[in-house]
């Protein structure tokens, strides 16, 4: 148990350190290269992440589950076949990605969140180069995690890539403060592919220990792909989707502010994730034993700690947020309302508890997909409707409202369909 907790602590610290490095890299870009460069960087990162999920067709979302199953059963042929299928999806998807890039380049006024001219071309080309590397990292990381190699799965991507990005932009700001944004995007591409290659080496080494001819179970894989693709895209990449949606109506300076506030929100949310990672396995074990009293107690304890942390983090950001935002430049100094609205999401998620995991573990992917599909148009509608009155804060309102709706709907579904109340009041539910 001590070894497990130590490994968990190391991985959590690595993720926090990586998130901090990303925030510092954003600070360097904002101070050294301006809001337009920050917006371009933010959109390249967001578009690459979303595109990577689409290129894999959702295979990275269930690769961890199936890899663990195949490894436990000694089905090394199916494991190799799954890896081959995921990589084949990635290669095939490069063709429509290239065609889409040409289409976007032919519509130069399609994205108000980017300045016109060479910068827009640089971002589109960078996304085409970076997205396959991100996709490779997502898929290889999922397989390595399923093989119970979490360190090899996460360290290169969660810590190595952010540190490389930070180092590159810091050196660039010192050596060539007037450099083109294209150099920043080139450094991002190098960092992404460096992490992908290191991770790929780890995966190849792990697969060599499991020699077997590749086998296929494509019918099962493609049956799982659509719901898992939707879940991964709308739930795990909800920040990136909102930033891309905002780029359709907002100016570059507003996109830059939204990206910075999202970075603070991600960093502050690690506390809730750490609490879940410790207590959630215990809750699931109690439910498997049908010990409802222990499960309710653990749910109440978990969510009580999560809400307490979320309130403390919210209050802390309220107090120190103006100072930290001002470090990024005068364009960011007035971003506290947006930051506080965005950080309301981890408070809402803490209140409703880990309903997504409960539903996924029970095989209720269809209900999850239905909820998430409803949340996206709700968010887009709120953003476009409220933007004239609230500016970029409308993006924060839309993000918080849609994620709050999804969390609440999943809690209600888990309680109604499974009889599991995983909200903060679950400990006192009958």
Coordinates of C-alpha atoms in Angstrom, one line a residue:
X1 CA 0.0 0.0 0.0
X2 CA 2.8 2.4 0.8
X3 CA 4.4 1.8 -2.6
X4 CA 1.1 2.5 -4.3
X5 CA 0.6 5.7 -2.4
X6 CA 4.1 6.8 -3.1
X7 CA 3.7 6.2 -6.8
X8 CA 0.4 8.1 -6.7
X9 CA 2.0 11.0 -4.9
X10 CA 4.8 11.1 -7.5
X11 CA 2.5 11.1 -10.4
X12 CA 0.2 13.7 -8.8
X13 CA 3.1 16.0 -8.2
X14 CA 4.4 15.4 -11.7
X15 CA 1.0 16.5 -13.1
X16 CA 0.8 19.5 -10.8
X17 CA 4.4 20.4 -11.8
X18 CA 3.5 20.0 -15.5
X19 CA 0.4 22.2 -15.1
X20 CA 2.5 24.8 -13.3
X21 CA 5.1 24.7 -16.1
X22 CA 2.3 25.2 -18.7
X23 CA 1.1 28.3 -16.8
X24 CA 4.6 29.7 -16.5
X25 CA 5.1 29.1 -20.3
X26 CA 1.9 31.0 -20.9
X27 CA 3.2 33.8 -18.7
X28 CA 6.5 34.0 -20.7
X29 CA 4.6 34.1 -24.0
X30 CA 2.2 36.8 -22.8
X31 CA 4.9 39.0 -21.4
X32 CA 7.5 38.4 -24.1
X33 CA 5.4 38.1 -27.2
X34 CA 2.0 39.7 -26.5
X35 CA -1.7 38.7 -26.5
X36 CA -1.8 37.8 -30.2
X37 CA 0.9 35.2 -29.7
X38 CA -0.8 33.9 -26.5
X39 CA -4.1 33.5 -28.4
X40 CA -2.3 31.7 -31.3
X41 CA -0.6 29.3 -28.9
X42 CA -3.8 28.7 -27.0
X43 CA -5.8 27.9 -30.2
X44 CA -3.0 25.6 -31.5
X45 CA -3.0 23.6 -28.3
X46 CA -6.8 23.4 -28.1
X47 CA -7.3 22.5 -31.7
X48 CA -4.5 19.9 -31.6
X49 CA -6.1 18.2 -28.6
X50 CA -9.6 18.1 -30.0
X51 CA -8.3 16.9 -33.4
X52 CA -6.2 14.2 -31.8
X53 CA -9.2 12.7 -30.2
X54 CA -11.1 12.7 -33.5
X55 CA -8.2 11.1 -35.3
X56 CA -8.2 8.2 -32.9
X57 CA -12.0 7.7 -33.3
X58 CA -12.2 7.3 -29.5
X59 CA -9.9 4.3 -29.3
X60 CA -7.7 6.0 -26.7
X61 CA -10.7 6.3 -24.4
X62 CA -11.2 2.6 -24.0
X63 CA -7.7 1.3 -24.8
X64 CA -6.8 1.4 -21.1
X65 CA -9.8 -0.8 -20.2
X66 CA -9.3 -3.4 -22.9
X67 CA -5.5 -3.5 -22.5
X68 CA -6.0 -4.3 -18.8
X69 CA -8.5 -7.0 -19.8
X70 CA -6.3 -8.6 -22.5
X71 CA -3.2 -8.5 -20.2
X72 CA -5.0 -10.1 -17.3
X73 CA -6.3 -12.9 -19.6
X74 CA -3.0 -13.4 -21.5
X75 CA -4.6 -12.3 -24.8
X76 CA -1.5 -10.8 -26.1
X77 CA -2.6 -11.2 -29.7
X78 CA -5.7 -9.0 -29.1
X79 CA -3.5 -6.5 -27.3
X80 CA -1.2 -6.2 -30.3
X81 CA -4.2 -6.0 -32.6
X82 CA -5.7 -3.2 -30.6
X83 CA -2.4 -1.2 -30.8
X84 CA -2.2 -1.8 -34.5
X85 CA -5.8 -0.7 -35.0
X86 CA -5.3 2.5 -33.0
X87 CA -2.2 3.4 -35.0
X88 CA -3.9 2.6 -38.2
X89 CA -6.8 5.0 -37.3
X90 CA -4.2 7.7 -36.7
X91 CA -2.5 7.2 -40.1
X92 CA -5.7 7.1 -42.1
X93 CA -7.0 10.3 -40.4
X94 CA -4.0 12.3 -41.6
X95 CA -5.6 12.4 -45.0
X96 CA -8.8 14.3 -44.0
X97 CA -6.8 16.4 -41.6
X98 CA -4.7 17.7 -44.5
X99 CA -7.7 18.3 -46.6
X100 CA -9.4 20.2 -43.7
X101 CA -6.3 22.3 -43.3
X102 CA -6.5 23.4 -47.0
X103 CA -10.2 24.2 -46.5
X104 CA -9.5 26.4 -43.5
X105 CA -6.7 28.2 -45.2
X106 CA -9.1 29.0 -48.0
X107 CA -11.4 30.8 -45.4
X108 CA -9.1 33.4 -43.9
X109 CA -11.9 35.3 -42.0
X110 CA -13.4 32.2 -40.4
X111 CA -11.6 32.6 -37.0
X112 CA -11.9 36.1 -35.5
X113 CA -9.8 34.9 -32.5
X114 CA -6.7 34.9 -34.7
X115 CA -5.1 37.9 -36.4
X116 CA -5.2 37.7 -40.2
X117 CA -2.3 36.9 -42.4
X118 CA 0.8 34.7 -41.8
X119 CA -0.1 34.0 -38.1
X120 CA -3.3 32.2 -39.1
X121 CA -1.4 30.1 -41.6
X122 CA 1.3 29.2 -39.0
X123 CA -1.4 28.1 -36.5
X124 CA -3.1 25.9 -39.1
X125 CA 0.1 24.2 -40.2
X126 CA 1.2 23.8 -36.6
X127 CA -2.1 22.0 -35.7
X128 CA -1.6 19.6 -38.6
X129 CA 1.9 18.8 -37.3
X130 CA 1.1 18.7 -33.6
X131 CA -2.2 16.8 -33.6
X132 CA -0.8 13.4 -34.7
X133 CA 1.8 13.7 -32.0
X134 CA -0.8 14.4 -29.3
X135 CA -2.9 11.5 -30.6
X136 CA 0.0 9.2 -30.4
X137 CA 0.7 10.3 -26.9
X138 CA -2.9 9.8 -25.8
X139 CA -3.2 6.3 -27.3
X140 CA 0.2 5.0 -26.2
X141 CA -0.4 6.4 -22.7
X142 CA -3.7 4.6 -22.4
X143 CA -2.1 1.3 -23.4
X144 CA 0.8 1.7 -21.0
X145 CA -1.6 2.6 -18.2
X146 CA -3.6 -0.6 -18.9
X147 CA -0.3 -2.5 -18.7
X148 CA 0.1 -1.1 -15.2
X149 CA 3.0 1.2 -16.2
X150 CA 1.5 4.6 -15.1
X151 CA 4.9 6.2 -14.7
X152 CA 6.0 5.4 -18.3
X153 CA 2.5 6.5 -19.5
X154 CA 2.4 9.9 -17.8
X155 CA 5.8 11.3 -16.9
X156 CA 7.0 12.2 -20.4
X157 CA 3.7 13.9 -21.3
X158 CA 2.5 15.4 -18.0
X159 CA 5.9 16.7 -16.9
X160 CA 8.4 16.3 -19.7
X161 CA 6.5 18.1 -22.5
X162 CA 5.5 21.1 -20.3
X163 CA 9.1 21.6 -19.1
X164 CA 10.4 21.4 -22.6
X165 CA 7.9 24.0 -23.8
X166 CA 8.7 26.3 -20.8
X167 CA 12.4 26.0 -21.4
X168 CA 12.1 26.7 -25.1
X169 CA 9.9 29.8 -24.8
X170 CA 12.0 31.2 -22.0
X171 CA 15.2 30.9 -24.1
X172 CA 13.4 32.3 -27.1
X173 CA 12.1 35.3 -25.0
X174 CA 15.7 36.0 -23.8
X175 CA 17.5 35.4 -27.1
X176 CA 15.0 36.8 -29.6
X177 CA 12.1 38.7 -27.9
X178 CA 10.7 39.9 -31.2
X179 CA 10.6 36.5 -32.8
X180 CA 7.7 35.3 -34.8
X181 CA 4.9 33.3 -33.2
X182 CA 5.8 30.6 -35.6
X183 CA 8.9 29.8 -33.5
X184 CA 6.8 29.3 -30.4
X185 CA 4.6 26.9 -32.3
X186 CA 7.7 25.1 -33.7
X187 CA 8.9 24.6 -30.1
X188 CA 5.5 23.3 -29.1
X189 CA 5.7 20.7 -32.0
X190 CA 9.2 19.6 -30.9
X191 CA 8.0 19.2 -27.3
X192 CA 5.0 17.2 -28.3
X193 CA 6.9 14.8 -30.6
X194 CA 9.7 14.4 -28.0
X195 CA 7.2 13.2 -25.5
X196 CA 5.5 11.0 -28.0
X197 CA 8.7 9.3 -29.1
X198 CA 9.8 8.6 -25.5
X199 CA 6.5 7.1 -24.7
X200 CA 6.5 5.1 -27.9
X201 CA 9.9 3.6 -26.9
X202 CA 8.4 2.6 -23.6
X203 CA 5.4 0.9 -25.3
X204 CA 7.6 -0.9 -27.8
X205 CA 9.7 -2.3 -24.9
X206 CA 6.5 -3.4 -23.1
X207 CA 5.1 -5.1 -26.2
X208 CA 8.4 -7.0 -26.9
X209 CA 7.8 -8.8 -23.6
X210 CA 4.5 -10.0 -24.9
X211 CA 5.3 -11.6 -28.3
X212 CA 2.2 -12.9 -30.2
X213 CA 0.7 -12.5 -33.7
X214 CA -1.8 -9.7 -33.9
X215 CA -5.5 -10.6 -33.6
X216 CA -8.6 -8.5 -34.3
X217 CA -11.9 -7.9 -32.5
X218 CA -12.9 -5.0 -34.7
X219 CA -16.6 -5.5 -34.2
X220 CA -16.3 -5.0 -30.5
X221 CA -13.9 -2.1 -30.8
X222 CA -16.0 -0.1 -33.3
X223 CA -19.1 -0.8 -31.2
X224 CA -17.3 0.9 -28.2
X225 CA -15.8 3.7 -30.2
X226 CA -18.8 6.2 -30.8
X227 CA -19.9 6.6 -27.1
X228 CA -16.3 6.7 -25.8
X229 CA -15.4 9.2 -28.5
X230 CA -18.3 11.5 -27.4
X231 CA -17.4 11.1 -23.7
X232 CA -13.7 11.9 -24.3
X233 CA -14.4 14.8 -26.6
X234 CA -17.1 16.7 -24.6
X235 CA -16.1 15.8 -21.1
X236 CA -12.3 15.6 -21.1
X237 CA -11.8 18.2 -23.7
X238 CA -14.5 20.6 -22.6
X239 CA -12.0 23.4 -22.0
X240 CA -10.5 23.1 -25.4
X241 CA -14.0 23.0 -27.1
X242 CA -15.0 26.2 -25.2
X243 CA -11.9 28.0 -26.2
X244 CA -12.4 27.1 -29.8
X245 CA -16.0 28.1 -29.7
X246 CA -15.0 31.5 -28.2
X247 CA -12.5 32.0 -31.0
X248 CA -15.5 32.3 -33.4
X249 CA -16.7 35.5 -31.8
X250 CA -13.9 36.9 -29.5
X251 CA -10.9 39.0 -30.2
X252 CA -7.3 37.6 -29.7
X253 CA -6.8 39.5 -26.5
X254 CA -10.0 37.9 -25.1
X255 CA -8.9 34.4 -26.2
X256 CA -5.6 35.0 -24.5
X257 CA -7.3 36.0 -21.2
X258 CA -9.6 33.0 -21.4
X259 CA -6.7 30.6 -21.9
X260 CA -4.8 32.1 -18.9
X261 CA -7.9 31.8 -16.7
X262 CA -8.4 28.2 -17.8
X263 CA -4.8 27.4 -16.8
X264 CA -5.4 28.7 -13.3
X265 CA -8.7 26.7 -13.2
X266 CA -6.8 23.5 -14.2
X267 CA -4.1 24.0 -11.6
X268 CA -6.6 24.7 -8.8
X269 CA -8.7 21.6 -9.7
X270 CA -5.9 19.2 -9.0
X271 CA -6.8 19.1 -5.3
X272 CA -10.2 17.6 -6.1
X273 CA -8.7 15.1 -8.5
X274 CA -6.3 13.9 -5.8
X275 CA -9.1 13.4 -3.3
X276 CA -11.0 11.4 -5.8
X277 CA -8.0 9.3 -6.7
X278 CA -7.5 8.2 -3.1
X279 CA -11.2 7.6 -2.1
X280 CA -12.9 6.5 -5.3
X281 CA -11.5 3.0 -5.4
X282 CA -12.7 2.5 -1.8
X283 CA -16.2 3.6 -2.8
X284 CA -16.3 1.3 -5.7
X285 CA -15.1 -1.6 -3.6
X286 CA -17.8 -1.0 -1.0
X287 CA -20.4 -0.9 -3.7
X288 CA -19.1 -4.1 -5.2
X289 CA -19.5 -5.7 -1.7
X290 CA -23.0 -4.1 -1.6
X291 CA -22.1 -2.4 1.7
X292 CA -24.2 0.6 1.2
X293 CA -23.6 2.1 4.6
X294 CA -19.8 2.2 4.1
X295 CA -20.3 3.4 0.6
X296 CA -22.5 6.3 1.7
X297 CA -20.0 7.2 4.4
X298 CA -17.1 7.3 2.0
X299 CA -19.1 9.3 -0.5
X300 CA -20.0 11.8 2.1
X301 CA -16.3 12.0 3.3
X302 CA -15.0 12.3 -0.3
X303 CA -17.4 15.0 -1.4
X304 CA -17.2 16.9 1.9
X305 CA -13.4 17.1 1.5
X306 CA -13.8 18.0 -2.2
X307 CA -16.3 20.8 -1.5
X308 CA -14.1 22.1 1.4
X309 CA -11.1 22.2 -0.9
X310 CA -13.1 23.8 -3.7
X311 CA -14.4 26.6 -1.4
X312 CA -10.9 27.3 0.0
X313 CA -9.4 27.4 -3.5
X314 CA -12.2 29.7 -4.7
X315 CA -11.6 32.1 -1.8
X316 CA -7.8 31.9 -2.4
X317 CA -8.2 32.8 -6.1
X318 CA -10.6 35.6 -5.2
X319 CA -7.9 37.1 -2.9
X320 CA -4.7 36.6 -5.0
X321 CA -6.2 36.3 -8.5
X322 CA -5.9 40.0 -9.4
X323 CA -2.2 40.0 -8.5
X324 CA -1.4 36.8 -10.5
X325 CA -3.4 37.9 -13.5
X326 CA -1.6 41.3 -13.5
X327 CA 1.7 39.4 -13.9
X328 CA 0.6 38.5 -17.4
X329 CA 0.2 42.1 -18.5
X330 CA -2.3 44.9 -18.4
X331 CA -4.7 43.1 -20.8
X332 CA -5.2 40.4 -18.2
X333 CA -5.5 42.5 -15.0
X334 CA -9.3 42.8 -15.2
X335 CA -9.9 39.0 -15.6
X336 CA -10.9 38.2 -12.1
X337 CA -14.7 37.8 -12.9
X338 CA -13.9 35.4 -15.7
X339 CA -11.5 33.4 -13.4
X340 CA -14.1 33.1 -10.6
X341 CA -16.9 32.0 -13.0
X342 CA -14.6 29.3 -14.5
X343 CA -13.6 28.0 -11.1
X344 CA -17.2 27.5 -10.1
X345 CA -17.0 24.3 -12.1
X346 CA -14.9 22.3 -9.8
X347 CA -17.2 23.4 -6.9
X348 CA -20.2 22.1 -8.9
X349 CA -18.4 18.8 -9.8
X350 CA -17.4 18.4 -6.2
X351 CA -21.0 18.8 -5.0
X352 CA -22.4 16.2 -7.4
X353 CA -19.6 13.8 -6.9
X354 CA -18.0 11.1 -9.3
X355 CA -21.2 10.3 -11.1
X356 CA -19.4 9.9 -14.4
X357 CA -17.2 7.1 -13.1
X358 CA -20.1 5.4 -11.4
X359 CA -22.1 5.4 -14.6
X360 CA -19.1 4.3 -16.7
X361 CA -18.4 1.4 -14.4
X362 CA -21.9 0.3 -14.7
X363 CA -21.8 0.3 -18.5
X364 CA -24.2 3.3 -18.8
X365 CA -22.3 5.0 -21.6
X366 CA -25.5 5.7 -23.6
X367 CA -26.9 7.8 -20.7
X368 CA -23.6 9.7 -20.4
X369 CA -23.4 10.4 -24.1
X370 CA -27.0 11.7 -24.2
X371 CA -26.2 14.1 -21.3
X372 CA -23.0 15.4 -22.9
X373 CA -24.6 15.8 -26.3
X374 CA -27.2 18.0 -24.7
X375 CA -24.7 20.0 -22.8
X376 CA -22.7 21.2 -25.8
X377 CA -25.5 23.1 -27.7
X378 CA -26.5 24.5 -24.3
X379 CA -23.0 25.9 -23.9
X380 CA -22.8 27.2 -27.4
X381 CA -26.2 28.9 -27.2
X382 CA -25.3 30.6 -23.9
X383 CA -22.0 31.8 -25.2
X384 CA -23.3 33.3 -28.4
X385 CA -26.3 34.8 -26.7
X386 CA -24.5 36.4 -23.7
X387 CA -21.4 37.6 -25.5
X388 CA -22.7 40.9 -26.6
X389 CA -23.7 41.8 -23.0
X390 CA -20.8 40.1 -21.0
X391 CA -17.9 39.8 -23.5
X392 CA -15.5 37.0 -22.8
X393 CA -17.1 36.3 -19.4
X394 CA -19.9 34.8 -21.5
X395 CA -17.6 31.9 -22.3
X396 CA -17.0 31.3 -18.6
X397 CA -20.8 31.4 -17.9
X398 CA -21.4 28.9 -20.7
X399 CA -18.7 26.6 -19.5
X400 CA -19.8 26.6 -15.9
X401 CA -23.5 26.2 -16.8
X402 CA -23.0 23.3 -19.2
X403 CA -20.6 21.4 -17.0
X404 CA -22.9 22.0 -14.0
X405 CA -25.8 20.7 -16.1
X406 CA -23.8 17.6 -17.1
X407 CA -22.6 16.9 -13.5
X408 CA -26.1 17.3 -12.1
X409 CA -27.7 15.2 -14.8
X410 CA -25.2 12.4 -14.3
X411 CA -25.8 12.5 -10.5
X412 CA -29.6 12.3 -11.1
X413 CA -29.2 9.4 -13.6
X414 CA -26.9 7.4 -11.3
X415 CA -29.4 7.9 -8.4
X416 CA -32.4 6.9 -10.5
X417 CA -30.9 4.1 -12.6
X418 CA -28.4 2.6 -10.1
X419 CA -29.7 3.7 -6.8
X420 CA -26.4 5.3 -6.0
X421 CA -26.4 8.8 -4.6
X422 CA -22.9 10.1 -5.2
X423 CA -23.5 13.8 -4.3
X424 CA -22.2 15.5 -1.3
X425 CA -25.4 14.7 0.6
X426 CA -25.1 11.0 -0.3
X427 CA -23.9 10.1 3.2
X428 CA -27.2 11.1 4.6
X429 CA -29.4 9.6 1.8
X430 CA -31.6 6.8 2.8

